[in-house]
Amino acid sequence: MAVDRDTRPEDLNQLRRQRHEAAHKKRRIIFNNDGCDLTHYCKEATPDALLSLRTTPLKGTQVDSIFYSTGGSFGRFKHDSELGDVFSCKAEGFANNKTQDFIDQGTDALRIMVEFCHQSRIECFWTMRMNDIHDSYKAWYAPYIFPQVKKDHPEWLMGSREKPPTQGRMWSAVDYGLQEVRDLALAFHQEICENYDVDGIELDFFRQLTYFKRPAMGQDADQDDRDSMTDLIQRLRAMSERVGLKRGRPILIAVRIPDSVGYCEAIGLDVTRWLKNDLIDLIVASGDFRLNPWETTVKLGKQHGVPVYACLSSAAMRDAEARKVRASLPGWRGRAAQAWNSGASGMCVFNFFNPKSRLWNEIGDPDILARLDKVYCSSARGVKQVSRFLADGERFLGRSVVSPDDPRTLNPSQSVTIDLAVGEHLAGHVEPKPGITLALHIRPLADARHVTVKLNGEPLADGALSGVWCEFAVSPSRIEIGMNRVEVAVTGNVATPPLLHDMALWVRYPRRP
């Protein structure tokens, strides 16, 4: 990623033009790093030791941006902060924490990361998890990461461990309805912008999706809530422009948000207003769940000239077989191909940190992906989390999904329909043709002859059982680029209707000699 430091903006209008240009630079892959390389795995307090864990091997790959997190719990930091707690703890699982070691050397992890990225022509953002609540868990680490500001101001929290809020029980989340909380959030970002040469800041609203008392208590946010958050975003934009003019280079603002305007509004995020008022530069869409086809958010971004990046989070299915399918390299490729076909500007990979994986040289280029094996699923992470943070959150679900976390009942002679997105043109004149298999996980199922399947209105034949899967061979000519309608039904008399637990479309290309 080329970083232009030669042309200082003469005024705010020029800064804004430079910011718009920077927002639309090529970002094939954004690598989101949660900063645990510093606190859990760094054996020596040297830049090389830290960077070797997750960063150095990314040089020369399709990774054009690194979003680095040095915060957590709203007030606990792994950079040299004067506003919050510097996380120097070395107890238990934090024995390798090198935060204070680097600060004692006159540097810190964020400064090391920014310097490496710019030397390597990679963009670097600081990402803040806007309401991280890992300190509310009943895990060994929770007491160590609970920041002083929450101890000093329990009235800023959504509740207590003894009296948590009713929705999601995110008691340690701070209430953004309070001016003091918003002021501090602004100050946290200003400290970064004034002291580090970051290319931008990301407001990670997916960590976690509790920001106001009303949603925390089972109601939708109201306009006052949305106005309060918009006020913060406006002030962040103004701050970023002041600091950008002073340093002679724009500071971009990215947001990671749910991929539904309605869901965002119901938790207090007025995303459409932010876009209309030019308050944000990049959208990173989805996270723990995805509500709509990728095209929905891509269209929203294009309406306002804002690039949209598909957030591909690590697979988190409880079912081992489903998790294995989605966590496979073909699984990552299939998800990326779906997103590229929607018009996304790039991929953002979240909670996957192996810097030597092949995916960093594959998923950032749809042309490279085109001839690689893939598996397409309707859902990578399920949708159960949707209503964890918002009462009846599934009302905003705008696509059909099936997974072991979200199975569908197959009543006799009544079909279940799933729309499955495919991100490549398989019906064309590509040679050699790939082998394609539609695999269904139906339980209980003793005989594949009891399953009938239609693909885009035409029946599939000769299903066969293979382990937990009922498999059907599919001709490439039957697959459409984009959405494909799969209808599944069972025949015969059954005492208990079986469940469709999962669906996967495998695309396997012949091995080259």
Coordinates of C-alpha atoms in Angstrom, one line a residue:
M1 CA 0.0 0.0 0.0
A2 CA 1.6 3.2 -1.1
V3 CA 1.5 5.9 1.5
D4 CA 1.8 9.4 0.0
R5 CA 3.5 11.7 2.5
D6 CA 4.8 14.3 0.0
T7 CA 1.7 16.4 -0.6
R8 CA 0.5 18.3 2.5
P9 CA -3.0 19.6 2.2
E10 CA -3.3 23.4 2.0
D11 CA -6.8 23.5 3.5
L12 CA -9.7 21.3 4.7
N13 CA -11.1 20.9 1.2
Q14 CA -7.8 19.4 -0.1
L15 CA -7.6 17.2 3.0
R16 CA -11.0 15.9 2.3
R17 CA -10.1 15.2 -1.3
Q18 CA -7.0 13.3 -0.2
R19 CA -9.1 11.4 2.3
H20 CA -11.6 10.3 -0.4
E21 CA -8.7 9.2 -2.6
A22 CA -7.1 7.3 0.3
A23 CA -10.4 5.6 1.1
H24 CA -10.6 4.1 -2.3
K25 CA -7.1 2.7 -2.4
K26 CA -6.7 -1.0 -3.1
R27 CA -7.2 -3.1 0.0
R28 CA -7.4 -6.7 -1.2
I29 CA -7.2 -8.1 2.3
I30 CA -7.4 -6.4 5.7
F31 CA -5.7 -8.4 8.4
N32 CA -7.4 -7.7 11.8
N33 CA -5.0 -8.4 14.6
D34 CA -6.5 -8.5 18.2
G35 CA -3.1 -7.8 19.8
C36 CA -2.9 -11.1 21.6
D37 CA 0.5 -11.7 19.9
L38 CA 1.8 -9.1 22.4
T39 CA 0.1 -10.4 25.5
H40 CA 0.1 -14.2 25.1
Y41 CA 2.8 -15.4 22.7
C42 CA 5.7 -12.9 22.6
K43 CA 8.8 -14.6 24.1
E44 CA 11.2 -11.7 23.7
A45 CA 10.7 -8.0 24.0
T46 CA 12.1 -7.2 20.5
P47 CA 10.3 -5.9 17.4
D48 CA 11.4 -8.9 15.4
A49 CA 10.0 -11.4 18.0
L50 CA 6.7 -9.6 18.1
L51 CA 6.4 -9.1 14.3
S52 CA 7.4 -12.7 13.5
L53 CA 4.3 -14.1 15.2
R54 CA 1.6 -12.6 12.9
T55 CA 3.0 -9.9 10.8
T56 CA 6.4 -10.3 9.0
P57 CA 5.3 -13.3 6.9
L58 CA 2.4 -11.1 5.5
K59 CA 4.9 -8.9 3.6
G60 CA 4.5 -9.5 -0.1
T61 CA 1.1 -11.2 0.2
Q62 CA -2.3 -9.8 -0.8
V63 CA -2.6 -8.2 2.7
D64 CA -2.7 -4.4 2.0
S65 CA -3.9 -3.3 5.4
I66 CA -3.4 -4.3 9.0
F67 CA -6.0 -3.2 11.6
Y68 CA -4.2 -3.5 15.0
S69 CA -5.9 -3.6 18.4
T70 CA -4.2 -2.4 21.5
G71 CA -7.3 -1.9 23.6
G72 CA -10.0 -3.7 25.4
S73 CA -12.6 -3.5 28.1
F74 CA -13.0 0.3 27.4
G75 CA -10.0 1.7 29.3
R76 CA -7.3 -1.0 29.2
F77 CA -4.5 -0.5 26.7
K78 CA -1.4 -2.2 25.3
H79 CA 0.1 1.0 24.0
D80 CA 1.6 3.8 26.1
S81 CA -1.5 5.6 27.2
E82 CA -2.0 8.4 29.7
L83 CA -5.8 8.1 29.6
G84 CA -6.3 4.4 30.5
D85 CA -4.7 1.5 32.3
V86 CA -1.5 0.3 30.6
F87 CA -1.9 -3.5 30.7
S88 CA 1.3 -4.7 32.3
C89 CA -0.1 -7.8 33.9
K90 CA 2.0 -11.0 33.7
A91 CA -0.1 -13.2 35.9
E92 CA -1.2 -16.7 34.8
G93 CA -1.9 -16.8 31.0
F94 CA -0.4 -13.3 30.6
A95 CA 3.2 -14.4 31.6
N96 CA 4.5 -13.5 28.1
N97 CA 2.9 -10.1 28.1
K98 CA 5.5 -7.7 26.8
T99 CA 3.5 -4.5 26.9
Q100 CA 5.5 -2.8 29.7
D101 CA 8.8 -4.2 28.5
F102 CA 8.4 -2.3 25.2
I103 CA 7.3 0.9 26.9
D104 CA 10.3 0.7 29.1
Q105 CA 12.4 0.6 25.9
G106 CA 10.7 3.9 24.7
T107 CA 8.4 2.3 22.2
D108 CA 5.2 0.1 22.2
A109 CA 3.5 -2.5 20.1
L110 CA 1.4 0.0 18.1
R111 CA 4.4 2.1 17.2
I112 CA 6.3 -1.0 16.1
M113 CA 3.4 -2.1 14.0
V114 CA 2.9 1.2 12.3
E115 CA 6.7 1.5 11.5
F116 CA 6.8 -2.0 10.1
C117 CA 3.7 -1.5 8.0
H118 CA 4.9 1.8 6.4
Q119 CA 8.3 0.4 5.7
S120 CA 6.5 -2.5 4.0
R121 CA 4.1 -0.3 2.1
I122 CA 1.2 -1.7 4.1
E123 CA -1.6 0.5 5.5
C124 CA -2.0 0.5 9.3
F125 CA -5.2 1.4 11.2
W126 CA -5.7 1.4 15.0
T127 CA -8.9 -0.5 15.8
M128 CA -10.8 0.0 19.0
R129 CA -13.4 -2.5 20.2
M130 CA -16.0 0.1 21.1
N131 CA -17.6 -1.8 24.0
D132 CA -15.5 -4.9 24.7
I133 CA -17.0 -7.0 27.5
H134 CA -14.5 -9.9 28.0
D135 CA -14.1 -8.5 31.5
S136 CA -17.7 -9.6 32.2
Y137 CA -17.0 -13.3 31.6
K138 CA -16.5 -15.9 34.3
A139 CA -13.1 -16.8 32.9
W140 CA -9.7 -16.7 34.6
Y141 CA -8.6 -13.6 32.8
A142 CA -11.7 -11.4 33.6
P143 CA -10.4 -9.9 36.9
Y144 CA -7.1 -8.9 35.3
I145 CA -8.6 -7.0 32.4
F146 CA -11.3 -5.1 34.3
P147 CA -10.1 -1.5 34.0
Q148 CA -9.9 1.1 36.7
V149 CA -12.4 3.4 35.0
K150 CA -15.1 0.8 35.5
K151 CA -14.2 0.4 39.1
D152 CA -14.3 4.1 39.6
H153 CA -17.6 4.5 37.7
P154 CA -19.9 1.5 38.2
E155 CA -22.7 3.9 37.3
W156 CA -21.5 4.0 33.7
L157 CA -22.1 0.3 33.3
M158 CA -25.2 -1.6 32.1
G159 CA -25.4 -3.4 35.4
S160 CA -23.3 -5.7 37.6
R161 CA -22.4 -9.3 37.7
E162 CA -25.1 -9.8 40.3
K163 CA -27.7 -7.7 38.4
P164 CA -26.9 -8.0 34.7
P165 CA -29.2 -6.5 32.0
T166 CA -31.8 -8.8 30.6
Q167 CA -30.6 -8.8 27.0
G168 CA -27.3 -10.5 26.5
R169 CA -26.3 -10.0 30.2
M170 CA -23.5 -7.7 29.0
W171 CA -23.2 -6.0 32.4
S172 CA -19.7 -4.6 32.0
A173 CA -20.6 -2.7 28.8
V174 CA -20.5 1.1 29.2
D175 CA -23.5 3.2 28.5
Y176 CA -22.9 5.4 25.4
G177 CA -26.0 7.4 26.4
L178 CA -23.8 9.1 28.9
Q179 CA -21.8 12.2 27.8
E180 CA -18.9 11.2 30.0
V181 CA -18.5 7.9 28.2
R182 CA -18.7 9.4 24.8
D183 CA -16.1 12.1 25.8
L184 CA -13.7 9.4 27.0
A185 CA -14.2 7.4 23.8
L186 CA -13.3 10.5 21.8
A187 CA -10.3 11.1 24.0
F188 CA -9.0 7.5 23.5
H189 CA -9.1 8.0 19.7
Q190 CA -7.6 11.5 19.9
E191 CA -4.6 10.2 21.9
I192 CA -3.9 7.7 19.1
C193 CA -4.3 10.1 16.3
E194 CA -2.0 12.7 17.9
N195 CA 0.7 10.3 18.9
Y196 CA 0.9 7.6 16.3
D197 CA 1.3 7.8 12.5
V198 CA -1.7 5.6 11.8
D199 CA -3.5 5.8 8.4
G200 CA -6.9 5.5 10.1
I201 CA -9.0 4.4 13.0
E202 CA -11.6 1.6 13.0
L203 CA -14.6 1.8 15.3
D204 CA -15.3 -1.9 15.9
F205 CA -19.0 -1.8 16.9
F206 CA -19.2 -5.6 16.7
R207 CA -17.3 -5.8 20.0
Q208 CA -19.8 -5.9 21.5
L209 CA -23.2 -4.8 20.2
T210 CA -24.5 -3.3 23.4
Y211 CA -24.3 0.5 23.6
F212 CA -27.5 1.8 25.2
K213 CA -29.7 0.9 28.1
R214 CA -32.9 0.3 26.1
P215 CA -31.5 -2.5 23.9
A216 CA -29.7 -3.9 27.0
M217 CA -33.1 -4.2 28.6
G218 CA -34.9 -5.8 25.7
Q219 CA -36.1 -2.7 23.8
D220 CA -35.0 -1.0 20.6
A221 CA -32.8 2.1 20.8
D222 CA -34.7 5.4 20.3
Q223 CA -33.8 8.5 18.3
D224 CA -32.1 10.0 21.3
D225 CA -29.8 7.1 21.5
R226 CA -29.0 7.3 17.8
D227 CA -28.4 11.0 18.1
S228 CA -26.0 10.5 20.9
M229 CA -23.9 8.1 19.0
T230 CA -24.0 10.2 15.8
D231 CA -22.8 13.2 18.0
L232 CA -19.7 11.1 18.9
I233 CA -19.1 10.1 15.3
Q234 CA -19.3 13.8 14.2
R235 CA -16.8 14.8 16.9
L236 CA -14.5 12.0 15.9
R237 CA -14.6 13.2 12.3
A238 CA -13.9 16.8 13.4
M239 CA -11.0 15.6 15.6
S240 CA -9.6 13.5 12.8
E241 CA -9.7 16.5 10.4
R242 CA -8.0 18.8 12.9
V243 CA -5.2 16.3 13.6
G244 CA -5.0 15.4 9.9
L245 CA -4.4 19.0 8.9
K246 CA -1.8 19.5 11.6
R247 CA 0.1 16.4 10.6
G248 CA -0.4 17.0 6.9
R249 CA -2.2 13.8 6.0
P250 CA -5.8 12.5 6.3
I251 CA -7.0 10.1 9.0
L252 CA -9.6 7.6 7.7
I253 CA -12.5 6.4 9.8
A254 CA -13.7 2.8 9.3
V255 CA -16.6 1.1 11.1
R256 CA -17.3 -2.6 11.6
I257 CA -21.0 -3.0 11.8
P258 CA -23.9 -5.4 11.3
D259 CA -24.9 -5.7 7.7
S260 CA -28.5 -4.4 8.3
V261 CA -29.4 -0.7 8.5
G262 CA -32.5 -1.7 10.6
Y263 CA -30.5 -3.8 13.0
C264 CA -27.9 -1.0 13.4
E265 CA -30.6 1.5 14.1
A266 CA -32.3 -0.8 16.7
I267 CA -29.0 -0.9 18.7
G268 CA -28.4 2.8 18.3
L269 CA -26.2 3.2 15.2
D270 CA -27.6 5.5 12.6
V271 CA -25.4 4.3 9.7
T272 CA -27.4 5.9 6.9
R273 CA -27.0 9.3 8.6
W274 CA -23.3 8.8 9.0
L275 CA -23.0 8.0 5.3
K276 CA -25.2 10.9 4.2
N277 CA -23.1 13.3 6.3
D278 CA -19.7 12.0 5.1
L279 CA -18.7 10.8 8.6
I280 CA -17.2 7.5 7.7
D281 CA -14.8 6.3 5.0
L282 CA -14.9 2.5 5.0
I283 CA -17.5 -0.1 6.0
V284 CA -16.4 -3.5 7.3
A285 CA -19.6 -5.5 7.1
S286 CA -20.7 -8.3 9.4
G287 CA -18.9 -10.2 12.1
D288 CA -20.4 -12.8 14.5
F289 CA -23.3 -13.1 12.2
R290 CA -24.5 -12.0 8.7
L291 CA -28.1 -10.9 8.2
N292 CA -28.2 -10.2 4.4
P293 CA -26.6 -11.1 1.1
W294 CA -23.4 -9.2 0.7
E295 CA -25.0 -7.2 -2.1
T296 CA -27.2 -5.4 0.4
T297 CA -24.3 -3.5 2.1
V298 CA -22.3 -3.2 -1.1
K299 CA -25.3 -1.3 -2.6
L300 CA -25.6 0.9 0.4
G301 CA -21.9 1.8 0.3
K302 CA -22.0 2.6 -3.5
Q303 CA -25.0 4.9 -3.0
H304 CA -22.7 7.1 -0.8
G305 CA -19.3 6.4 -2.4
V306 CA -18.0 4.4 0.5
P307 CA -16.1 1.1 -0.1
V308 CA -17.5 -2.0 1.6
Y309 CA -15.3 -4.8 2.9
A310 CA -16.7 -8.3 3.7
C311 CA -15.7 -9.4 7.1
L312 CA -14.9 -13.1 7.1
S313 CA -14.7 -14.2 10.8
S314 CA -13.2 -17.5 11.8
A315 CA -15.7 -20.4 11.7
A316 CA -17.4 -20.8 15.1
M317 CA -19.9 -23.7 14.6
R318 CA -20.4 -25.9 17.6
D319 CA -20.7 -29.0 15.4
A320 CA -17.3 -30.4 14.6
E321 CA -18.0 -31.5 11.1
A322 CA -19.6 -28.2 10.1
R323 CA -16.8 -26.3 11.7
K324 CA -14.2 -28.4 9.8
V325 CA -15.9 -27.7 6.5
R326 CA -16.0 -23.9 7.0
A327 CA -12.6 -23.6 8.5
S328 CA -11.0 -25.5 5.6
L329 CA -9.1 -23.5 2.9
P330 CA -11.9 -24.3 0.4
G331 CA -14.3 -22.9 2.9
W332 CA -12.5 -19.6 3.1
R333 CA -12.2 -19.5 -0.6
G334 CA -15.9 -20.1 -1.1
R335 CA -16.8 -17.3 1.3
A336 CA -14.4 -14.9 -0.4
A337 CA -15.7 -15.8 -3.9
Q338 CA -19.3 -15.0 -2.7
A339 CA -18.2 -11.6 -1.4
W340 CA -16.1 -10.7 -4.5
N341 CA -19.0 -11.6 -6.8
S342 CA -21.3 -9.2 -4.8
G343 CA -19.0 -6.2 -5.6
A344 CA -17.2 -5.9 -2.3
S345 CA -14.0 -3.8 -2.4
G346 CA -12.0 -6.4 -0.5
M347 CA -11.9 -8.9 2.4
C348 CA -11.3 -8.3 6.1
V349 CA -10.3 -11.4 8.0
F350 CA -11.1 -11.5 11.7
N351 CA -9.9 -13.9 14.3
F352 CA -7.6 -15.9 12.0
F353 CA -4.0 -15.3 12.7
N354 CA -1.8 -17.8 10.9
P355 CA 0.4 -15.5 8.8
K356 CA 1.8 -18.4 6.8
S357 CA -1.6 -19.7 5.6
R358 CA -2.0 -19.9 1.8
L359 CA -5.2 -17.9 2.1
W360 CA -3.3 -14.6 2.3
N361 CA -2.1 -15.2 -1.3
E362 CA -5.5 -16.4 -2.6
I363 CA -8.6 -14.8 -1.2
G364 CA -7.6 -11.2 -2.2
D365 CA -7.8 -11.9 -5.9
P366 CA -10.9 -13.3 -7.6
D367 CA -8.9 -14.4 -10.6
I368 CA -6.7 -16.6 -8.5
L369 CA -9.7 -17.9 -6.7
A370 CA -11.4 -18.8 -9.9
R371 CA -9.6 -22.1 -10.5
L372 CA -9.2 -23.2 -6.9
D373 CA -11.3 -25.8 -5.0
K374 CA -14.1 -24.2 -2.9
V375 CA -17.0 -25.1 -0.7
Y376 CA -20.1 -22.9 -0.6
C377 CA -22.3 -22.9 2.5
S378 CA -25.3 -20.7 3.3
S379 CA -23.9 -19.6 6.6
A380 CA -20.3 -19.6 8.1
R381 CA -21.3 -18.8 11.7
G382 CA -25.0 -19.3 12.1
V383 CA -27.4 -16.6 13.3
K384 CA -28.1 -17.5 16.9
Q385 CA -26.0 -14.5 18.1
V386 CA -28.4 -12.1 16.3
S387 CA -30.9 -12.0 19.2
R388 CA -28.2 -12.2 21.9
F389 CA -27.7 -8.4 21.8
L390 CA -31.1 -7.3 20.5
A391 CA -34.5 -8.7 21.4
D392 CA -36.0 -10.5 18.4
G393 CA -33.0 -9.6 16.3
E394 CA -33.9 -12.3 13.8
R395 CA -36.6 -10.0 12.4
F396 CA -33.8 -8.3 10.5
L397 CA -32.7 -11.6 8.9
G398 CA -32.9 -11.1 5.1
R399 CA -31.6 -14.4 3.8
S400 CA -32.2 -18.1 4.2
V401 CA -29.6 -20.1 6.1
V402 CA -29.1 -23.7 7.3
S403 CA -26.4 -25.0 9.6
P404 CA -26.3 -27.3 12.7
D405 CA -26.8 -24.1 14.7
D406 CA -29.9 -23.3 12.6
P407 CA -31.4 -26.6 11.4
R408 CA -34.6 -26.9 9.3
T409 CA -37.3 -29.5 9.9
L410 CA -38.1 -31.6 6.9
N411 CA -41.8 -32.5 7.1
P412 CA -42.9 -35.2 4.7
S413 CA -43.8 -33.8 1.2
Q414 CA -43.0 -30.2 2.3
S415 CA -39.9 -28.8 0.9
V416 CA -37.4 -26.5 2.6
T417 CA -35.9 -23.9 0.3
I418 CA -32.4 -22.5 0.8
D419 CA -30.8 -19.8 -1.4
L420 CA -27.1 -20.7 -1.9
A421 CA -24.8 -18.0 -3.3
V422 CA -22.0 -19.2 -5.7
G423 CA -19.3 -16.8 -6.6
E424 CA -18.0 -18.1 -9.9
H425 CA -19.2 -18.8 -13.4
L426 CA -19.2 -22.6 -13.4
A427 CA -21.6 -23.0 -16.4
G428 CA -19.3 -21.4 -18.8
H429 CA -16.6 -22.8 -21.1
V430 CA -14.0 -23.4 -18.5
E431 CA -11.8 -26.4 -19.2
P432 CA -11.3 -28.8 -17.5
K433 CA -14.7 -28.8 -15.9
P434 CA -14.8 -29.0 -12.1
G435 CA -16.5 -31.8 -10.2
I436 CA -19.4 -30.5 -8.2
T437 CA -21.1 -32.2 -5.3
L438 CA -24.1 -31.0 -3.3
A439 CA -23.9 -32.5 0.1
L440 CA -26.8 -32.5 2.6
H441 CA -26.5 -33.4 6.3
I442 CA -29.9 -34.9 7.2
R443 CA -30.5 -36.7 10.5
P444 CA -31.8 -39.2 10.9
L445 CA -31.5 -40.6 7.4
A446 CA -31.1 -44.3 6.5
D447 CA -31.7 -44.3 2.8
A448 CA -30.8 -41.6 0.3
R449 CA -33.7 -42.6 -1.9
H450 CA -36.0 -40.9 0.7
V451 CA -34.5 -37.5 -0.2
T452 CA -35.6 -35.4 -3.2
V453 CA -33.7 -32.3 -4.3
K454 CA -34.4 -29.6 -6.8
L455 CA -31.6 -27.2 -7.9
N456 CA -32.9 -24.1 -9.6
G457 CA -36.2 -25.9 -10.3
E458 CA -34.8 -29.1 -11.8
P459 CA -34.5 -32.4 -9.9
L460 CA -31.2 -34.0 -8.9
A461 CA -30.9 -37.7 -9.1
D462 CA -28.9 -40.6 -7.6
G463 CA -28.2 -39.4 -4.2
A464 CA -25.8 -41.5 -2.1
L465 CA -24.8 -41.6 1.6
S466 CA -21.2 -40.8 2.5
G467 CA -20.6 -40.6 6.2
V468 CA -23.0 -38.0 7.6
W469 CA -23.7 -36.5 4.1
C470 CA -26.2 -37.4 1.4
E471 CA -24.4 -36.4 -1.8
F472 CA -25.6 -35.5 -5.3
A473 CA -23.4 -35.0 -8.3
V474 CA -24.2 -31.8 -10.1
S475 CA -23.4 -30.7 -13.7
P476 CA -21.6 -27.3 -13.9
S477 CA -24.2 -26.2 -16.4
R478 CA -26.8 -26.4 -13.6
I479 CA -25.1 -23.8 -11.4
E480 CA -25.8 -20.1 -11.8
I481 CA -23.4 -17.4 -10.7
G482 CA -25.0 -15.7 -7.8
M483 CA -28.0 -17.2 -6.0
N484 CA -29.1 -20.8 -6.6
R485 CA -32.3 -22.1 -5.2
V486 CA -32.1 -25.5 -3.5
E487 CA -35.3 -27.3 -2.5
V488 CA -35.1 -30.3 -0.2
A489 CA -37.8 -32.7 0.8
V490 CA -38.2 -36.2 2.3
T491 CA -40.6 -38.9 1.3
G492 CA -42.2 -41.8 3.1
N493 CA -43.8 -42.1 6.5
V494 CA -41.6 -41.1 9.4
A495 CA -42.5 -41.0 13.1
T496 CA -40.3 -38.0 13.7
P497 CA -39.5 -35.6 10.8
P498 CA -35.7 -35.5 10.2
L499 CA -33.7 -32.3 10.3
L500 CA -31.7 -30.7 7.6
H501 CA -28.6 -29.8 9.6
D502 CA -26.3 -28.5 6.9
M503 CA -25.7 -28.0 3.2
A504 CA -22.5 -27.6 1.3
L505 CA -21.7 -27.3 -2.4
W506 CA -18.2 -28.6 -3.2
V507 CA -16.4 -27.4 -6.3
R508 CA -13.3 -29.5 -7.0
Y509 CA -11.0 -28.8 -10.0
P510 CA -8.9 -31.6 -11.6
R511 CA -5.4 -31.6 -10.3
R512 CA -2.9 -30.1 -12.8
P513 CA 0.0 -32.4 -13.8

